[in-house]
Amino acid sequence: MSGALALADEEGLEALTMARVAERLGVTPMALYRHVAGKAGLLDGVVELLLTEFPPPPEALSWPERLNVLAGNIRASAHRHPAVFPLVLHLPANTPEARRTRESVYRALKDAGVTEARVAQIERLVSTAVLGFAVSEAAGRFRHHSRHELDADFGAMQALLRRFIEQSAASN
Amino acid sequence: MSGALALADEEGLEALTMARVAERLGVTPMALYRHVAGKAGLLDGVVELLLTEFPPPPEALSWPERLNVLAGNIRASAHRHPAVFPLVLHLPANTPEARRTRESVYRALKDAGVTEARVAQIERLVSTAVLGFAVSEAAGRFRHHSRHELDADFGAMQALLRRFIEQSAASN
DNA sequence: ACCTGAACACCGTTCAAGT
DNA sequence: ACCTGAACACCGTTCAAGT
């Protein structure tokens, strides 16, 4: 699975092929069907592997710091794996790995004072913004923008989300 | 090009093949190379066609109404074309069609009182949020959420973005 | 249990050839 | 100008067979 991810990193998503993965493992393509559920299963596995790259941040940090660390890890993962990263939008965030990340955001929102009833919606909104930005960068929508500009954009988005969370907490 | 889009709508992105498009036109696959720059050119053309589905809203409306109409059109387009829509994050928003849409957002932001220097960044942030949500829905990340819930989420996001724009205008 | 050979239906793309 | 036939290298997948 990590060989498959490396292959996609090096040669792009269209190189992520049963034949190429098998070759990398020194085996025939047919042998892979023992271990993954076809091409779709291969892609699922690679995306799941990606999710392990943004583990819950240390609980010792303040809630805004935790959210910033998490967002930074997500963006860094997108930079490392531009071919595969956009696929995170394709799977419902139901896998154990995805749940773990989401729970850590829930905890941060509760620490911020967000009321139980609104935590889930606010998490979706915050995650959508962060993932939307990271996927845009990975997929190439911001190809013509400088790294400096994109860092500023990402910072502005984090500031916006923080203000939004604080306001949501104040008006409960 | 519109035949290609219809094919992807009906059978998914993996059915969007030179052979299948050619078949639909009653022609051999090789004939397509006269009209598009290979498979990549075919995809570019389909995405460009998608962009024509969210034209600038009527200038008679207030700026928040215009942004809401535009966002609604974008989301509706994502619902209509779930297979292809995620590809909008893959092309730099440089095409004439994309420029037209962006300019209409610029005008709305200026009408809101956003200072010239901050218009571009705020447009990227707003577009990223709206596209991120629409792509998430189209690609299936929200597969397990009800339409009612997603409508509420989208509404909350629009409200957040509006407040953000107003605050950005106030603090210039 | 795990892997392979052979086979099938399907890709994208090129190039010379036809009209 | 526009389309086609033949060809090439490459896909994903199944299934019976091997060890």
mmCIF file of C-alpha atoms (C1' of nucleotides) in Angstrom:
data_model
loop_
_atom_site.group_PDB
_atom_site.id
_atom_site.type_symbol
_atom_site.label_atom_id
_atom_site.label_comp_id
_atom_site.label_asym_id
_atom_site.label_seq_id
_atom_site.Cartn_x
_atom_site.Cartn_y
_atom_site.Cartn_z
ATOM 1 C CA MET A 1 0.000 0.000 0.000
ATOM 2 C CA SER A 2 2.838 2.367 0.811
ATOM 3 C CA GLY A 3 4.559 1.256 -2.389
ATOM 4 C CA ALA A 4 1.428 2.218 -4.264
ATOM 5 C CA LEU A 5 1.388 5.648 -2.647
ATOM 6 C CA ALA A 6 5.044 6.202 -3.513
ATOM 7 C CA LEU A 7 4.320 5.225 -7.110
ATOM 8 C CA ALA A 8 1.503 7.776 -7.351
ATOM 9 C CA ASP A 9 3.704 10.441 -5.764
ATOM 10 C CA GLU A 10 6.454 9.840 -8.291
ATOM 11 C CA GLU A 11 4.499 9.320 -11.492
ATOM 12 C CA GLY A 12 0.965 10.529 -10.911
ATOM 13 C CA LEU A 13 -2.401 8.917 -10.489
ATOM 14 C CA GLU A 14 -2.540 7.469 -13.989
ATOM 15 C CA ALA A 15 0.593 5.452 -13.209
ATOM 16 C CA LEU A 16 -1.164 3.899 -10.220
ATOM 17 C CA THR A 17 -2.037 0.728 -12.017
ATOM 18 C CA MET A 18 -2.441 -2.869 -10.934
ATOM 19 C CA ALA A 19 0.378 -3.801 -13.298
ATOM 20 C CA ARG A 20 2.778 -1.124 -12.035
ATOM 21 C CA VAL A 21 2.093 -1.841 -8.378
ATOM 22 C CA ALA A 22 2.611 -5.553 -8.967
ATOM 23 C CA GLU A 23 5.833 -4.887 -10.821
ATOM 24 C CA ARG A 24 7.096 -2.843 -7.884
ATOM 25 C CA LEU A 25 6.379 -5.813 -5.607
ATOM 26 C CA GLY A 26 8.031 -8.272 -7.986
ATOM 27 C CA VAL A 27 4.825 -10.160 -8.601
ATOM 28 C CA THR A 28 2.222 -10.570 -11.350
ATOM 29 C CA PRO A 29 -0.837 -8.287 -11.409
ATOM 30 C CA MET A 30 -3.173 -11.178 -10.666
ATOM 31 C CA ALA A 31 -1.487 -11.797 -7.336
ATOM 32 C CA LEU A 32 -2.778 -8.465 -6.047
ATOM 33 C CA TYR A 33 -6.363 -9.658 -6.071
ATOM 34 C CA ARG A 34 -5.604 -11.761 -2.994
ATOM 35 C CA HIS A 35 -4.745 -8.636 -1.046
ATOM 36 C CA VAL A 36 -6.963 -5.817 -2.307
ATOM 37 C CA ALA A 37 -10.480 -5.691 -3.702
ATOM 38 C CA GLY A 38 -9.467 -4.822 -7.246
ATOM 39 C CA LYS A 39 -8.454 -1.387 -8.458
ATOM 40 C CA ALA A 40 -11.092 0.352 -6.330
ATOM 41 C CA GLY A 41 -9.816 -1.374 -3.219
ATOM 42 C CA LEU A 42 -6.293 -0.323 -4.077
ATOM 43 C CA LEU A 43 -7.345 3.330 -4.250
ATOM 44 C CA ASP A 44 -9.312 3.058 -0.999
ATOM 45 C CA GLY A 45 -6.275 1.626 0.728
ATOM 46 C CA VAL A 46 -4.018 4.387 -0.499
ATOM 47 C CA VAL A 47 -6.422 7.099 0.650
ATOM 48 C CA GLU A 48 -6.815 5.424 4.046
ATOM 49 C CA LEU A 49 -3.034 5.434 4.343
ATOM 50 C CA LEU A 50 -3.061 9.160 3.622
ATOM 51 C CA LEU A 51 -5.435 9.781 6.524
ATOM 52 C CA THR A 52 -2.912 8.369 8.981
ATOM 53 C CA GLU A 53 -0.706 11.351 8.171
ATOM 54 C CA PHE A 54 -2.775 13.765 10.219
ATOM 55 C CA PRO A 55 -3.111 12.248 13.653
ATOM 56 C CA PRO A 56 -4.839 14.135 16.477
ATOM 57 C CA PRO A 57 -2.543 16.868 17.798
ATOM 58 C CA PRO A 58 -1.292 16.851 21.431
ATOM 59 C CA GLU A 59 -4.068 17.614 23.894
ATOM 60 C CA ALA A 60 -1.680 19.818 25.864
ATOM 61 C CA LEU A 61 -2.027 22.571 23.267
ATOM 62 C CA SER A 62 -4.793 25.169 23.342
ATOM 63 C CA TRP A 63 -7.737 24.534 21.040
ATOM 64 C CA PRO A 64 -6.729 27.088 18.394
ATOM 65 C CA GLU A 65 -3.204 25.686 18.366
ATOM 66 C CA ARG A 66 -4.549 22.161 17.969
ATOM 67 C CA LEU A 67 -6.706 23.161 15.027
ATOM 68 C CA ASN A 68 -3.817 25.027 13.426
ATOM 69 C CA VAL A 69 -1.458 22.081 13.822
ATOM 70 C CA LEU A 70 -4.041 19.730 12.364
ATOM 71 C CA ALA A 71 -4.750 22.031 9.424
ATOM 72 C CA GLY A 72 -1.020 22.398 8.801
ATOM 73 C CA ASN A 73 -0.549 18.632 8.791
ATOM 74 C CA ILE A 74 -3.384 18.227 6.330
ATOM 75 C CA ARG A 75 -1.919 20.814 3.999
ATOM 76 C CA ALA A 76 1.567 19.306 4.256
ATOM 77 C CA SER A 77 0.123 15.904 3.372
ATOM 78 C CA ALA A 78 -1.531 17.418 0.306
ATOM 79 C CA HIS A 79 1.819 18.858 -0.786
ATOM 80 C CA ARG A 80 3.535 15.507 -0.327
ATOM 81 C CA HIS A 81 0.886 13.528 -2.206
ATOM 82 C CA PRO A 82 -0.696 15.831 -4.780
ATOM 83 C CA ALA A 83 -1.883 13.045 -7.072
ATOM 84 C CA VAL A 84 -3.760 11.073 -4.443
ATOM 85 C CA PHE A 85 -4.849 13.757 -1.992
ATOM 86 C CA PRO A 86 -7.917 14.956 -3.941
ATOM 87 C CA LEU A 87 -9.448 11.523 -3.454
ATOM 88 C CA VAL A 88 -10.072 12.306 0.227
ATOM 89 C CA LEU A 89 -13.212 14.108 -0.920
ATOM 90 C CA HIS A 90 -14.496 10.878 -2.449
ATOM 91 C CA LEU A 91 -14.935 8.766 0.624
ATOM 92 C CA PRO A 92 -17.444 9.367 3.353
ATOM 93 C CA ALA A 93 -15.453 10.162 6.472
ATOM 94 C CA ASN A 94 -16.524 6.910 8.084
ATOM 95 C CA THR A 95 -13.332 4.942 8.336
ATOM 96 C CA PRO A 96 -11.737 4.557 11.799
ATOM 97 C CA GLU A 97 -8.875 6.811 10.808
ATOM 98 C CA ALA A 98 -11.225 9.566 9.631
ATOM 99 C CA ARG A 99 -13.323 9.261 12.795
ATOM 100 C CA ARG A 100 -10.253 9.753 14.953
ATOM 101 C CA THR A 101 -9.391 12.990 13.219
ATOM 102 C CA ARG A 102 -12.957 14.229 13.413
ATOM 103 C CA GLU A 103 -13.221 13.438 17.115
ATOM 104 C CA SER A 104 -10.157 15.536 17.803
ATOM 105 C CA VAL A 105 -11.817 18.476 16.035
ATOM 106 C CA TYR A 106 -14.966 17.902 18.096
ATOM 107 C CA ARG A 107 -12.918 18.125 21.275
ATOM 108 C CA ALA A 108 -11.297 21.364 20.139
ATOM 109 C CA LEU A 109 -14.696 22.881 19.337
ATOM 110 C CA LYS A 110 -16.104 21.872 22.715
ATOM 111 C CA ASP A 111 -13.067 23.386 24.430
ATOM 112 C CA ALA A 112 -13.791 26.559 22.499
ATOM 113 C CA GLY A 113 -17.224 26.587 24.078
ATOM 114 C CA VAL A 114 -19.285 25.469 21.092
ATOM 115 C CA THR A 115 -22.561 23.935 22.162
ATOM 116 C CA GLU A 116 -22.989 20.170 21.691
ATOM 117 C CA ALA A 117 -25.816 20.603 19.185
ATOM 118 C CA ARG A 118 -23.707 22.684 16.810
ATOM 119 C CA VAL A 119 -20.400 20.845 16.990
ATOM 120 C CA ALA A 120 -21.067 18.469 14.099
ATOM 121 C CA GLN A 121 -22.129 21.142 11.628
ATOM 122 C CA ILE A 122 -19.272 23.434 12.507
ATOM 123 C CA GLU A 123 -16.810 20.576 12.134
ATOM 124 C CA ARG A 124 -18.097 19.870 8.632
ATOM 125 C CA LEU A 125 -17.792 23.508 7.688
ATOM 126 C CA VAL A 126 -14.271 23.857 9.044
ATOM 127 C CA SER A 127 -13.113 20.585 7.490
ATOM 128 C CA THR A 128 -14.632 21.463 4.151
ATOM 129 C CA ALA A 129 -12.778 24.764 4.060
ATOM 130 C CA VAL A 130 -9.425 23.243 5.007
ATOM 131 C CA LEU A 131 -9.785 20.237 2.693
ATOM 132 C CA GLY A 132 -11.105 22.438 -0.111
ATOM 133 C CA PHE A 133 -8.015 24.610 0.111
ATOM 134 C CA ALA A 134 -5.599 21.692 0.373
ATOM 135 C CA VAL A 135 -7.191 19.867 -2.557
ATOM 136 C CA SER A 136 -7.181 23.041 -4.650
ATOM 137 C CA GLU A 137 -3.457 23.382 -4.089
ATOM 138 C CA ALA A 138 -2.762 19.700 -4.731
ATOM 139 C CA ALA A 139 -4.912 19.483 -7.828
ATOM 140 C CA GLY A 140 -3.442 22.599 -9.399
ATOM 141 C CA ARG A 141 -6.180 25.228 -9.185
ATOM 142 C CA PHE A 142 -3.665 27.614 -7.586
ATOM 143 C CA ARG A 143 -0.865 26.616 -9.963
ATOM 144 C CA HIS A 144 -0.210 30.243 -10.926
ATOM 145 C CA HIS A 145 0.031 31.570 -7.390
ATOM 146 C CA SER A 146 3.246 31.907 -5.420
ATOM 147 C CA ARG A 147 3.940 29.892 -2.311
ATOM 148 C CA HIS A 148 4.072 33.138 -0.362
ATOM 149 C CA GLU A 149 0.599 34.110 -1.536
ATOM 150 C CA LEU A 150 -0.820 30.690 -0.736
ATOM 151 C CA ASP A 151 0.674 30.702 2.754
ATOM 152 C CA ALA A 152 -1.020 34.064 3.335
ATOM 153 C CA ASP A 153 -4.312 32.706 1.988
ATOM 154 C CA PHE A 154 -4.148 29.713 4.250
ATOM 155 C CA GLY A 155 -3.350 31.897 7.232
ATOM 156 C CA ALA A 156 -6.298 34.155 6.439
ATOM 157 C CA MET A 157 -8.569 31.145 6.233
ATOM 158 C CA GLN A 158 -7.383 29.841 9.587
ATOM 159 C CA ALA A 159 -7.999 33.257 11.152
ATOM 160 C CA LEU A 160 -11.482 33.368 9.636
ATOM 161 C CA LEU A 161 -12.347 29.924 10.929
ATOM 162 C CA ARG A 162 -11.095 30.774 14.390
ATOM 163 C CA ARG A 163 -13.224 33.929 14.553
ATOM 164 C CA PHE A 164 -16.169 31.932 13.301
ATOM 165 C CA ILE A 165 -15.734 29.333 16.029
ATOM 166 C CA GLU A 166 -15.410 31.984 18.712
ATOM 167 C CA GLN A 167 -18.546 33.733 17.519
ATOM 168 C CA SER A 168 -20.394 30.431 17.382
ATOM 169 C CA ALA A 169 -19.369 29.745 20.960
ATOM 170 C CA ALA A 170 -20.412 33.206 22.159
ATOM 171 C CA SER A 171 -23.927 32.980 20.677
ATOM 172 C CA ASN A 172 -25.109 29.678 22.072
ATOM 173 C CA MET B 1 -18.352 17.982 -25.917
ATOM 174 C CA SER B 2 -21.876 18.031 -24.541
ATOM 175 C CA GLY B 3 -22.269 14.415 -25.603
ATOM 176 C CA ALA B 4 -19.168 13.621 -23.580
ATOM 177 C CA LEU B 5 -20.609 15.400 -20.538
ATOM 178 C CA ALA B 6 -23.884 13.505 -20.838
ATOM 179 C CA LEU B 7 -21.975 10.247 -21.046
ATOM 180 C CA ALA B 8 -20.081 11.022 -17.830
ATOM 181 C CA ASP B 9 -23.329 12.057 -16.118
ATOM 182 C CA GLU B 10 -24.989 8.784 -17.049
ATOM 183 C CA GLU B 11 -22.184 6.289 -16.544
ATOM 184 C CA GLY B 12 -19.474 7.989 -14.524
ATOM 185 C CA LEU B 13 -16.007 9.303 -15.210
ATOM 186 C CA GLU B 14 -14.510 5.912 -16.032
ATOM 187 C CA ALA B 15 -16.970 5.581 -18.905
ATOM 188 C CA LEU B 16 -15.705 8.859 -20.372
ATOM 189 C CA THR B 17 -13.472 7.212 -22.876
ATOM 190 C CA MET B 18 -12.302 8.122 -26.364
ATOM 191 C CA ALA B 19 -13.961 4.959 -27.647
ATOM 192 C CA ARG B 20 -17.301 5.615 -25.941
ATOM 193 C CA VAL B 21 -17.454 9.253 -26.987
ATOM 194 C CA ALA B 22 -16.634 8.285 -30.566
ATOM 195 C CA GLU B 23 -19.294 5.578 -30.535
ATOM 196 C CA ARG B 24 -21.850 8.138 -29.361
ATOM 197 C CA LEU B 25 -20.910 10.335 -32.338
ATOM 198 C CA GLY B 26 -21.042 7.413 -34.773
ATOM 199 C CA VAL B 27 -17.377 7.676 -35.611
ATOM 200 C CA THR B 28 -14.140 5.823 -34.887
ATOM 201 C CA PRO B 29 -11.999 6.837 -31.871
ATOM 202 C CA MET B 30 -9.194 8.038 -34.115
ATOM 203 C CA ALA B 31 -11.437 10.666 -35.653
ATOM 204 C CA LEU B 32 -11.627 12.515 -32.333
ATOM 205 C CA TYR B 33 -7.959 13.482 -32.500
ATOM 206 C CA ARG B 34 -8.857 16.053 -35.164
ATOM 207 C CA HIS B 35 -11.131 17.834 -32.708
ATOM 208 C CA VAL B 36 -9.601 17.504 -29.254
ATOM 209 C CA ALA B 37 -6.040 17.245 -27.979
ATOM 210 C CA GLY B 38 -6.295 13.627 -26.862
ATOM 211 C CA LYS B 39 -7.916 12.379 -23.703
ATOM 212 C CA ALA B 40 -6.598 15.317 -21.656
ATOM 213 C CA GLY B 41 -8.087 17.782 -24.124
ATOM 214 C CA LEU B 42 -11.399 15.969 -23.930
ATOM 215 C CA LEU B 43 -11.488 16.373 -20.152
ATOM 216 C CA ASP B 44 -10.481 20.030 -20.367
ATOM 217 C CA GLY B 45 -13.294 20.659 -22.804
ATOM 218 C CA VAL B 46 -15.869 18.993 -20.595
ATOM 219 C CA VAL B 47 -14.795 21.006 -17.539
ATOM 220 C CA GLU B 48 -14.840 24.224 -19.534
ATOM 221 C CA LEU B 49 -18.379 23.380 -20.592
ATOM 222 C CA LEU B 50 -19.287 22.951 -16.946
ATOM 223 C CA LEU B 51 -18.086 26.459 -16.139
ATOM 224 C CA THR B 52 -20.620 27.948 -18.536
ATOM 225 C CA GLU B 53 -23.319 26.712 -16.157
ATOM 226 C CA PHE B 54 -22.701 29.429 -13.601
ATOM 227 C CA PRO B 55 -22.871 32.710 -15.470
ATOM 228 C CA PRO B 56 -22.608 36.047 -13.645
ATOM 229 C CA PRO B 57 -25.882 36.801 -11.841
ATOM 230 C CA PRO B 58 -28.007 39.871 -12.748
ATOM 231 C CA GLU B 59 -26.355 43.096 -11.642
ATOM 232 C CA ALA B 60 -29.725 44.386 -10.499
ATOM 233 C CA LEU B 61 -29.528 42.208 -7.387
ATOM 234 C CA SER B 62 -27.799 43.277 -4.183
ATOM 235 C CA TRP B 63 -24.288 41.942 -3.646
ATOM 236 C CA PRO B 64 -25.276 39.291 -1.085
ATOM 237 C CA GLU B 65 -28.074 38.100 -3.369
ATOM 238 C CA ARG B 66 -25.686 37.888 -6.294
ATOM 239 C CA LEU B 67 -23.208 35.804 -4.326
ATOM 240 C CA ASN B 68 -25.985 33.544 -3.088
ATOM 241 C CA VAL B 69 -27.366 33.024 -6.583
ATOM 242 C CA LEU B 70 -23.905 32.251 -7.917
ATOM 243 C CA ALA B 71 -23.156 29.807 -5.099
ATOM 244 C CA GLY B 72 -26.524 28.119 -5.652
ATOM 245 C CA ASN B 73 -25.818 27.732 -9.371
ATOM 246 C CA ILE B 74 -22.442 26.209 -8.634
ATOM 247 C CA ARG B 75 -23.935 23.722 -6.210
ATOM 248 C CA ALA B 76 -26.734 22.814 -8.626
ATOM 249 C CA SER B 77 -24.164 22.185 -11.337
ATOM 250 C CA ALA B 78 -22.281 19.865 -8.988
ATOM 251 C CA HIS B 79 -25.490 17.928 -8.358
ATOM 252 C CA ARG B 80 -26.171 17.625 -12.072
ATOM 253 C CA HIS B 81 -22.652 16.500 -12.954
ATOM 254 C CA PRO B 82 -21.199 14.672 -9.968
ATOM 255 C CA ALA B 83 -18.658 12.658 -11.939
ATOM 256 C CA VAL B 84 -17.047 15.599 -13.709
ATOM 257 C CA PHE B 85 -17.514 18.439 -11.238
ATOM 258 C CA PRO B 86 -14.543 17.579 -8.983
ATOM 259 C CA LEU B 87 -12.247 18.287 -11.913
ATOM 260 C CA VAL B 88 -12.899 22.026 -11.556
ATOM 261 C CA LEU B 89 -10.264 22.009 -8.809
ATOM 262 C CA HIS B 90 -7.707 20.735 -11.316
ATOM 263 C CA LEU B 91 -7.508 23.647 -13.684
ATOM 264 C CA PRO B 92 -6.130 27.051 -12.839
ATOM 265 C CA ALA B 93 -9.036 29.468 -13.074
ATOM 266 C CA ASN B 94 -7.529 31.107 -16.135
ATOM 267 C CA THR B 95 -9.924 30.272 -18.904
ATOM 268 C CA PRO B 96 -12.176 33.045 -20.227
ATOM 269 C CA GLU B 97 -15.215 31.395 -18.690
ATOM 270 C CA ALA B 98 -13.568 31.154 -15.263
ATOM 271 C CA ARG B 99 -12.396 34.766 -15.473
ATOM 272 C CA ARG B 100 -15.933 35.933 -16.147
ATOM 273 C CA THR B 101 -17.229 34.242 -13.028
ATOM 274 C CA ARG B 102 -14.395 35.579 -10.917
ATOM 275 C CA GLU B 103 -14.904 39.121 -12.153
ATOM 276 C CA SER B 104 -18.513 38.995 -11.078
ATOM 277 C CA VAL B 105 -17.407 38.008 -7.568
ATOM 278 C CA TYR B 106 -14.901 40.874 -7.589
ATOM 279 C CA ARG B 107 -17.700 43.296 -8.397
ATOM 280 C CA ALA B 108 -19.842 41.945 -5.570
ATOM 281 C CA LEU B 109 -16.979 42.298 -3.101
ATOM 282 C CA LYS B 110 -16.292 45.872 -4.201
ATOM 283 C CA ASP B 111 -19.980 46.682 -3.826
ATOM 284 C CA ALA B 112 -19.746 45.260 -0.317
ATOM 285 C CA GLY B 113 -17.043 47.801 0.387
ATOM 286 C CA VAL B 114 -14.017 45.524 0.309
ATOM 287 C CA THR B 115 -10.854 47.433 -0.424
ATOM 288 C CA GLU B 116 -9.211 46.848 -3.821
ATOM 289 C CA ALA B 117 -6.085 45.352 -2.282
ATOM 290 C CA ARG B 118 -7.990 42.585 -0.496
ATOM 291 C CA VAL B 119 -10.511 41.649 -3.171
ATOM 292 C CA ALA B 120 -8.412 38.934 -4.813
ATOM 293 C CA GLN B 121 -7.583 37.092 -1.620
ATOM 294 C CA ILE B 122 -11.137 37.208 -0.323
ATOM 295 C CA GLU B 123 -12.421 35.931 -3.655
ATOM 296 C CA ARG B 124 -10.079 32.932 -3.454
ATOM 297 C CA LEU B 125 -11.199 32.194 0.073
ATOM 298 C CA VAL B 126 -14.895 32.438 -0.750
ATOM 299 C CA SER B 127 -14.555 30.397 -3.946
ATOM 300 C CA THR B 128 -12.529 27.737 -2.199
ATOM 301 C CA ALA B 129 -15.195 27.310 0.474
ATOM 302 C CA VAL B 130 -18.061 27.097 -2.033
ATOM 303 C CA LEU B 131 -16.206 24.812 -4.446
ATOM 304 C CA GLY B 132 -14.919 22.691 -1.581
ATOM 305 C CA PHE B 133 -18.440 22.098 -0.373
ATOM 306 C CA ALA B 134 -19.857 21.439 -3.844
ATOM 307 C CA VAL B 135 -17.059 19.013 -4.713
ATOM 308 C CA SER B 136 -17.455 17.230 -1.370
ATOM 309 C CA GLU B 137 -21.113 16.668 -2.142
ATOM 310 C CA ALA B 138 -20.484 15.608 -5.737
ATOM 311 C CA ALA B 139 -17.611 13.290 -4.900
ATOM 312 C CA GLY B 140 -19.482 11.561 -2.096
ATOM 313 C CA ARG B 141 -17.823 12.757 1.108
ATOM 314 C CA PHE B 142 -21.285 13.670 2.454
ATOM 315 C CA ARG B 143 -22.912 10.509 1.137
ATOM 316 C CA HIS B 144 -24.358 9.617 4.530
ATOM 317 C CA HIS B 145 -25.922 13.003 5.217
ATOM 318 C CA SER B 146 -29.485 13.936 4.374
ATOM 319 C CA ARG B 147 -30.331 16.548 1.806
ATOM 320 C CA HIS B 148 -31.957 18.578 4.560
ATOM 321 C CA GLU B 149 -28.759 18.562 6.598
ATOM 322 C CA LEU B 150 -26.632 19.533 3.618
ATOM 323 C CA ASP B 151 -28.941 22.396 2.702
ATOM 324 C CA ALA B 152 -28.564 23.677 6.260
ATOM 325 C CA ASP B 153 -24.774 23.303 6.061
ATOM 326 C CA PHE B 154 -24.638 25.215 2.818
ATOM 327 C CA GLY B 155 -26.816 27.955 4.253
ATOM 328 C CA ALA B 156 -24.586 28.229 7.307
ATOM 329 C CA MET B 157 -21.553 28.529 5.082
ATOM 330 C CA GLN B 158 -23.146 31.278 3.019
ATOM 331 C CA ALA B 159 -24.016 33.166 6.211
ATOM 332 C CA LEU B 160 -20.457 32.784 7.484
ATOM 333 C CA LEU B 161 -18.982 34.049 4.234
ATOM 334 C CA ARG B 162 -21.302 37.024 4.200
ATOM 335 C CA ARG B 163 -20.344 38.020 7.740
ATOM 336 C CA PHE B 164 -16.700 37.587 6.821
ATOM 337 C CA ILE B 165 -17.066 39.874 3.810
ATOM 338 C CA GLU B 166 -18.866 42.507 5.845
ATOM 339 C CA GLN B 167 -16.206 42.442 8.535
ATOM 340 C CA SER B 168 -13.489 42.634 5.906
ATOM 341 C CA ALA B 169 -15.178 45.693 4.442
ATOM 342 C CA ALA B 170 -15.577 47.375 7.823
ATOM 343 C CA SER B 171 -11.918 46.993 8.773
ATOM 344 C CA ASN B 172 -10.197 48.462 5.744
ATOM 345 C "C1'" DA C 1 -2.722 -20.366 1.203
ATOM 346 C "C1'" DC C 2 -0.605 -18.021 -2.398
ATOM 347 C "C1'" DC C 3 0.884 -17.192 -7.070
ATOM 348 C "C1'" DT C 4 0.782 -17.811 -12.276
ATOM 349 C "C1'" DG C 5 -0.525 -18.400 -17.539
ATOM 350 C "C1'" DA C 6 -3.699 -17.796 -20.644
ATOM 351 C "C1'" DA C 7 -7.406 -15.396 -22.123
ATOM 352 C "C1'" DC C 8 -10.909 -11.621 -22.712
ATOM 353 C "C1'" DA C 9 -12.673 -7.190 -23.490
ATOM 354 C "C1'" DC C 10 -11.212 -2.836 -23.380
ATOM 355 C "C1'" DC C 11 -7.981 1.314 -23.246
ATOM 356 C "C1'" DG C 12 -5.055 5.714 -25.665
ATOM 357 C "C1'" DT C 13 -2.333 6.811 -29.457
ATOM 358 C "C1'" DT C 14 0.410 6.746 -33.959
ATOM 359 C "C1'" DC C 15 0.717 6.563 -38.726
ATOM 360 C "C1'" DA C 16 0.074 5.538 -43.298
ATOM 361 C "C1'" DA C 17 -3.655 5.191 -46.250
ATOM 362 C "C1'" DG C 18 -8.007 6.228 -48.171
ATOM 363 C "C1'" DT C 19 -12.024 9.697 -49.863
ATOM 364 C "C1'" DA D 1 -9.976 18.553 -44.791
ATOM 365 C "C1'" DC D 2 -11.670 14.658 -42.569
ATOM 366 C "C1'" DC D 3 -12.056 9.820 -41.461
ATOM 367 C "C1'" DT D 4 -10.368 4.861 -41.222
ATOM 368 C "C1'" DG D 5 -7.605 0.201 -40.613
ATOM 369 C "C1'" DA D 6 -4.037 -1.756 -38.736
ATOM 370 C "C1'" DA D 7 -0.962 -1.860 -35.232
ATOM 371 C "C1'" DC D 8 1.249 -1.126 -30.604
ATOM 372 C "C1'" DA D 9 1.731 -1.025 -25.797
ATOM 373 C "C1'" DC D 10 -0.938 -1.087 -22.077
ATOM 374 C "C1'" DC D 11 -5.188 -1.671 -19.037
ATOM 375 C "C1'" DG D 12 -8.543 -4.571 -15.281
ATOM 376 C "C1'" DT D 13 -10.342 -8.928 -14.383
ATOM 377 C "C1'" DT D 14 -11.610 -14.036 -14.351
ATOM 378 C "C1'" DC D 15 -10.516 -18.700 -13.999
ATOM 379 C "C1'" DA D 16 -8.422 -22.907 -14.109
ATOM 380 C "C1'" DA D 17 -4.094 -24.606 -12.957
ATOM 381 C "C1'" DG D 18 0.096 -25.050 -10.525
ATOM 382 C "C1'" DT D 19 3.223 -25.232 -5.886
#
